[in-house]
Short mmCIF file of C-alpha atoms in Angstrom, two decimals:
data_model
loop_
_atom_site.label_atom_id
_atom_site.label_comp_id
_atom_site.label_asym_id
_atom_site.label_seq_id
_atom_site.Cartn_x
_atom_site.Cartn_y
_atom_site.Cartn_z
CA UNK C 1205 0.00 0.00 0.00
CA UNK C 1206 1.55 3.57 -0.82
CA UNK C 1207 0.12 7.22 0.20
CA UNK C 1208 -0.51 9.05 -2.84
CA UNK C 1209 -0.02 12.54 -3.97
CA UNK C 1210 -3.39 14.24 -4.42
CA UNK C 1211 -4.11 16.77 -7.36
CA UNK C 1212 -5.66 20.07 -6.57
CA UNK C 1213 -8.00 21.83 -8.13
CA UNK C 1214 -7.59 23.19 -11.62
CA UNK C 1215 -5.73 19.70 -13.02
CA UNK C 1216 -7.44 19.04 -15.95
CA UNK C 1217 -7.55 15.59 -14.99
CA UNK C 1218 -10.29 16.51 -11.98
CA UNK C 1219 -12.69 17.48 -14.37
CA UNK C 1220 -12.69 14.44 -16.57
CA UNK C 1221 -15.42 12.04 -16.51
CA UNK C 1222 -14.19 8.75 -14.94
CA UNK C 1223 -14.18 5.52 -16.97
CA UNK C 1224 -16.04 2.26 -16.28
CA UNK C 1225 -13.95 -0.21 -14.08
CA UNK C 1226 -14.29 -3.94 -16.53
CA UNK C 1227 -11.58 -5.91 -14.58
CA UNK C 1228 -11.53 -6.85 -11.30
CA UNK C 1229 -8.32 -7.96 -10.36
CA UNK C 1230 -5.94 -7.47 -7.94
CA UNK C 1231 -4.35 -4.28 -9.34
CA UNK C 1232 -7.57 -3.11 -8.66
CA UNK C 1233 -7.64 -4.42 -5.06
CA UNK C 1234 -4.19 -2.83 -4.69
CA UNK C 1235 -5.36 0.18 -5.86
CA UNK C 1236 -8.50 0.69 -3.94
CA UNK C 1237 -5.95 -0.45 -1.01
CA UNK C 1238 -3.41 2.95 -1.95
CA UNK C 1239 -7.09 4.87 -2.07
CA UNK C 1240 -8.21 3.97 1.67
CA UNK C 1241 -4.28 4.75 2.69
CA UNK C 1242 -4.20 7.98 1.13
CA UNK C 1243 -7.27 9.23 2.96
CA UNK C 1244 -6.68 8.08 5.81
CA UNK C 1245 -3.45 10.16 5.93
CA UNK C 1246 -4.78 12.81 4.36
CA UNK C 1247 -7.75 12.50 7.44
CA UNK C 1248 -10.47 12.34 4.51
CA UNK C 1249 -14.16 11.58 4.28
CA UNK C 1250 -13.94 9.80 1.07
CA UNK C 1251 -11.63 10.41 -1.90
CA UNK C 1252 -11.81 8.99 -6.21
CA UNK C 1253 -9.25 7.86 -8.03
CA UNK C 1254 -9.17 11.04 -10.60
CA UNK C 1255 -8.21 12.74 -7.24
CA UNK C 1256 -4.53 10.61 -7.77
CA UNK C 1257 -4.47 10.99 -11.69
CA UNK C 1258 -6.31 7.68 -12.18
CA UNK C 1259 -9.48 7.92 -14.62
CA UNK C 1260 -11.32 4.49 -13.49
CA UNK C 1261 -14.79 5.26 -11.81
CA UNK C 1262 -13.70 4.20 -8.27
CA UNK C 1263 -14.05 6.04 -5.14
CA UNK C 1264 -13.48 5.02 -1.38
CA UNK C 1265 -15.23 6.70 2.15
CA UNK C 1266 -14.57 6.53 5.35
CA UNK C 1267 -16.72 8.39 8.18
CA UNK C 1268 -18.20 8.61 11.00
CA UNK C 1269 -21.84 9.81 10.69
CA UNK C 1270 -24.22 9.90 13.99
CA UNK C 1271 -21.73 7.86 16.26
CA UNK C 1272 -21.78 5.49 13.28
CA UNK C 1273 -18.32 4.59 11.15
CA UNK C 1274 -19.34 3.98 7.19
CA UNK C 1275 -16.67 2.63 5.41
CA UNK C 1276 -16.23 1.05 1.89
CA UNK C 1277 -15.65 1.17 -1.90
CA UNK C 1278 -18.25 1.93 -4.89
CA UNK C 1279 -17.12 0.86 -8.17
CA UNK C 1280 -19.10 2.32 -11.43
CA UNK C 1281 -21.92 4.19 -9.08
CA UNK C 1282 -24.84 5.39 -10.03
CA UNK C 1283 -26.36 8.29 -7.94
CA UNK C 1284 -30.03 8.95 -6.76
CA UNK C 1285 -30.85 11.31 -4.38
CA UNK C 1286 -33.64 13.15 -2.72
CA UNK C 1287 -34.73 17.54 -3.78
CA UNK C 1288 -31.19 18.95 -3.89
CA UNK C 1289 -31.94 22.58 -2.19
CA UNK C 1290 -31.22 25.86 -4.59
CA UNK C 1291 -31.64 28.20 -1.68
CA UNK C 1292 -28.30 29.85 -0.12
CA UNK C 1293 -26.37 26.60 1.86
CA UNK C 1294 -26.33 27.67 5.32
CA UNK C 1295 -22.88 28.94 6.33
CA UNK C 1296 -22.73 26.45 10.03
CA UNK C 1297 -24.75 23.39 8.58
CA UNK C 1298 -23.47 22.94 4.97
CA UNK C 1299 -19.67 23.58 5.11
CA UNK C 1300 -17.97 21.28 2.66
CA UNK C 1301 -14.57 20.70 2.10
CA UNK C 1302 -12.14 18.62 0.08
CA UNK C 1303 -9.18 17.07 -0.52
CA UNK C 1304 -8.56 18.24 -3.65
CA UNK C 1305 -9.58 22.12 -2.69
CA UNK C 1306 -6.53 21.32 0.58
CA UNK C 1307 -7.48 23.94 3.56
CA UNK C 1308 -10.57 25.45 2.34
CA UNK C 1309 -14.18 25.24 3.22
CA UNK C 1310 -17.28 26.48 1.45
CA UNK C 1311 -21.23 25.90 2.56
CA UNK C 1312 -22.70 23.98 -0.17
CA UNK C 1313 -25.82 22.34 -1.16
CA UNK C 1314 -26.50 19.10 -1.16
CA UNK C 1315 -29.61 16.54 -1.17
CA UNK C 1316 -30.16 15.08 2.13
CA UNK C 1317 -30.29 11.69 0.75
CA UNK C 1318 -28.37 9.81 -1.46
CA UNK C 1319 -28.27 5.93 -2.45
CA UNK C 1320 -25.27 4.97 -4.92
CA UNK C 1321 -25.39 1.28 -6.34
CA UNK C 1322 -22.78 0.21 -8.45
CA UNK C 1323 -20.27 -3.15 -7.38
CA UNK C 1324 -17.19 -3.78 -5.21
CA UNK C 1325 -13.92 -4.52 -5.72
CA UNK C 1326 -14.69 -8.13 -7.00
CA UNK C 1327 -17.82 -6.86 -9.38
CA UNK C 1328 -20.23 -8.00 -6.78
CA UNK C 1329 -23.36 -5.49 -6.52
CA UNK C 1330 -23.74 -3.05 -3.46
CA UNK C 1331 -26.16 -0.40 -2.36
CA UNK C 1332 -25.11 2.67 -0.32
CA UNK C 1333 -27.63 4.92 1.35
CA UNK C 1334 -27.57 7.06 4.01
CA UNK C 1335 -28.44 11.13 4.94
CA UNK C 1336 -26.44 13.75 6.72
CA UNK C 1337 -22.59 13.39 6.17
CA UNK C 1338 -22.41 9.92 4.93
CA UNK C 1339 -25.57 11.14 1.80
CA UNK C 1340 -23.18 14.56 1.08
CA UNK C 1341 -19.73 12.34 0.87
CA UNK C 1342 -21.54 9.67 -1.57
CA UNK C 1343 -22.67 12.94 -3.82
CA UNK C 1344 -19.49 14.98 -3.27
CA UNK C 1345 -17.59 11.75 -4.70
CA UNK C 1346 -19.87 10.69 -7.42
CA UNK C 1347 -19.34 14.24 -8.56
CA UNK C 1348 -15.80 13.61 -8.26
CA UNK C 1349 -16.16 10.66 -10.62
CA UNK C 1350 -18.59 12.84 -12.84
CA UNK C 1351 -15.75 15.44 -13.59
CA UNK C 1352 -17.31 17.69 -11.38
CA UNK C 1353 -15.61 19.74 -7.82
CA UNK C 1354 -17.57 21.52 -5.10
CA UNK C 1355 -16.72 24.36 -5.99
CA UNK C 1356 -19.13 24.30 -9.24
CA UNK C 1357 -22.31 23.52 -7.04
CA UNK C 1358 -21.46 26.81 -4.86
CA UNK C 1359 -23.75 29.66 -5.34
CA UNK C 1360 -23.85 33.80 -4.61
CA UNK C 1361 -20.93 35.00 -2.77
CA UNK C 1362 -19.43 31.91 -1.82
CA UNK C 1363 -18.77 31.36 -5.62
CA UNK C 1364 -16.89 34.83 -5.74
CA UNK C 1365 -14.86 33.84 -2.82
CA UNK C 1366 -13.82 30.50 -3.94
CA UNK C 1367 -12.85 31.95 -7.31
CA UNK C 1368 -10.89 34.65 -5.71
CA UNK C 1369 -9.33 31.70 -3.37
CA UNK C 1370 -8.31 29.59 -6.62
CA UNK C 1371 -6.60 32.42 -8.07
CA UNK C 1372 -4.91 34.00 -4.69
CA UNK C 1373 -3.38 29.74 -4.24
CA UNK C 1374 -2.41 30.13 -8.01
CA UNK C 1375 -4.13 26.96 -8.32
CA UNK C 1376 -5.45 28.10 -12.14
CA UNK C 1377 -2.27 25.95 -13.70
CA UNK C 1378 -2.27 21.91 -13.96
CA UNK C 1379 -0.20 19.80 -11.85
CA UNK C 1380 -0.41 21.17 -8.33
CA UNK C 1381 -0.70 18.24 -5.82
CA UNK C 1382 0.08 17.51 -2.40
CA UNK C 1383 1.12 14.99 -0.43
CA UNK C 1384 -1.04 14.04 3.18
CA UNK C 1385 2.56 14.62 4.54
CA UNK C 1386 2.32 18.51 4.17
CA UNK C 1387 4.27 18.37 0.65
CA UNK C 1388 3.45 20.35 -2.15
#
């Protein structure tokens, strides 16, 4: 198992759609092995493999939602999920953050349930549901895997100060990344 490097945001490779996983072997196992390591270093929710340069639909979580730890892989997921709100996210509530956006927090909107079916690491099906943290992680990643950040869904002023934050981190060029170890 290896930690590795995470891209931040503007990589082109974040905002590529994922492809399907077809094999299931253990490269894949290994790989969805390097995934769970690198969050846990980097003290993640959950975290997809375009976050480390791969492009295979595959993203890991870990959490703990209501005293309750969820933890697993979805492979090729397909997301439903309940009336996402357009009103302003409230600024206590709705904070989101992510690995790929390192240090910075914006409220954001999200549906306050989610179910995401797809398979496991072996191609056997699974269901995911939940609400609360565990329902915004299983969105915030299937975005991931969609080609999509955060940062798109945020609305009003905390879209003006996220754009101001990309360009005062100079994060507008390719190939930024950091390491959970504090490396840049």
């Amino acid at each position: 198992m290896a930690v590795r490097p995470i891209l931040i945001a503007g990589d082109p490779r974040l905002s590529a759609p994922a492809l399907p996983v077809t094999e299931f072997d253990d490269e894949l196992a290994a790989f969805v092995d390097d995934l769970f390591e690198t969050n846990t270093a980097a003290h993640g929710a959950g975290l997809a493999a375009n976050q480390v340069g791969d492009p295979r639909a595959v993203f890991v979580y870990d959490l703990i939602d209501d005293s309750v730890r969820h933890r697993g892989c979805v492979i090729n997921p397909v997301l439903e999920t309940s009336e996402v709100p357009e009103t302003m996210p409230d600024p206590d509530d709705d904070l989101e953050g992510c690995l790929s956006v390192p240090g910075e927090w914006f409220p954001t909107g999200r549906a306050d349930w989610a179910r995401v079916t797809g398979v496991d690491v072996t191609g056997a099906p699974i269901t995911v549901e939940g609400t609360g943290y565990l329902a915004r992680c299983l969105q915030h990643e299937t975005d991931h895997l969609r080609g999509r950040l955060y940062l798109s869904r945020l609305i009003g002023r905390n879209q003006r100060a996220a754009r101001r934050m990309i360009k005062d981190q100079n994060w507008t060029v390719p190939g930024n990344s950091w390491l959970p170890d504090g490396t840049r």
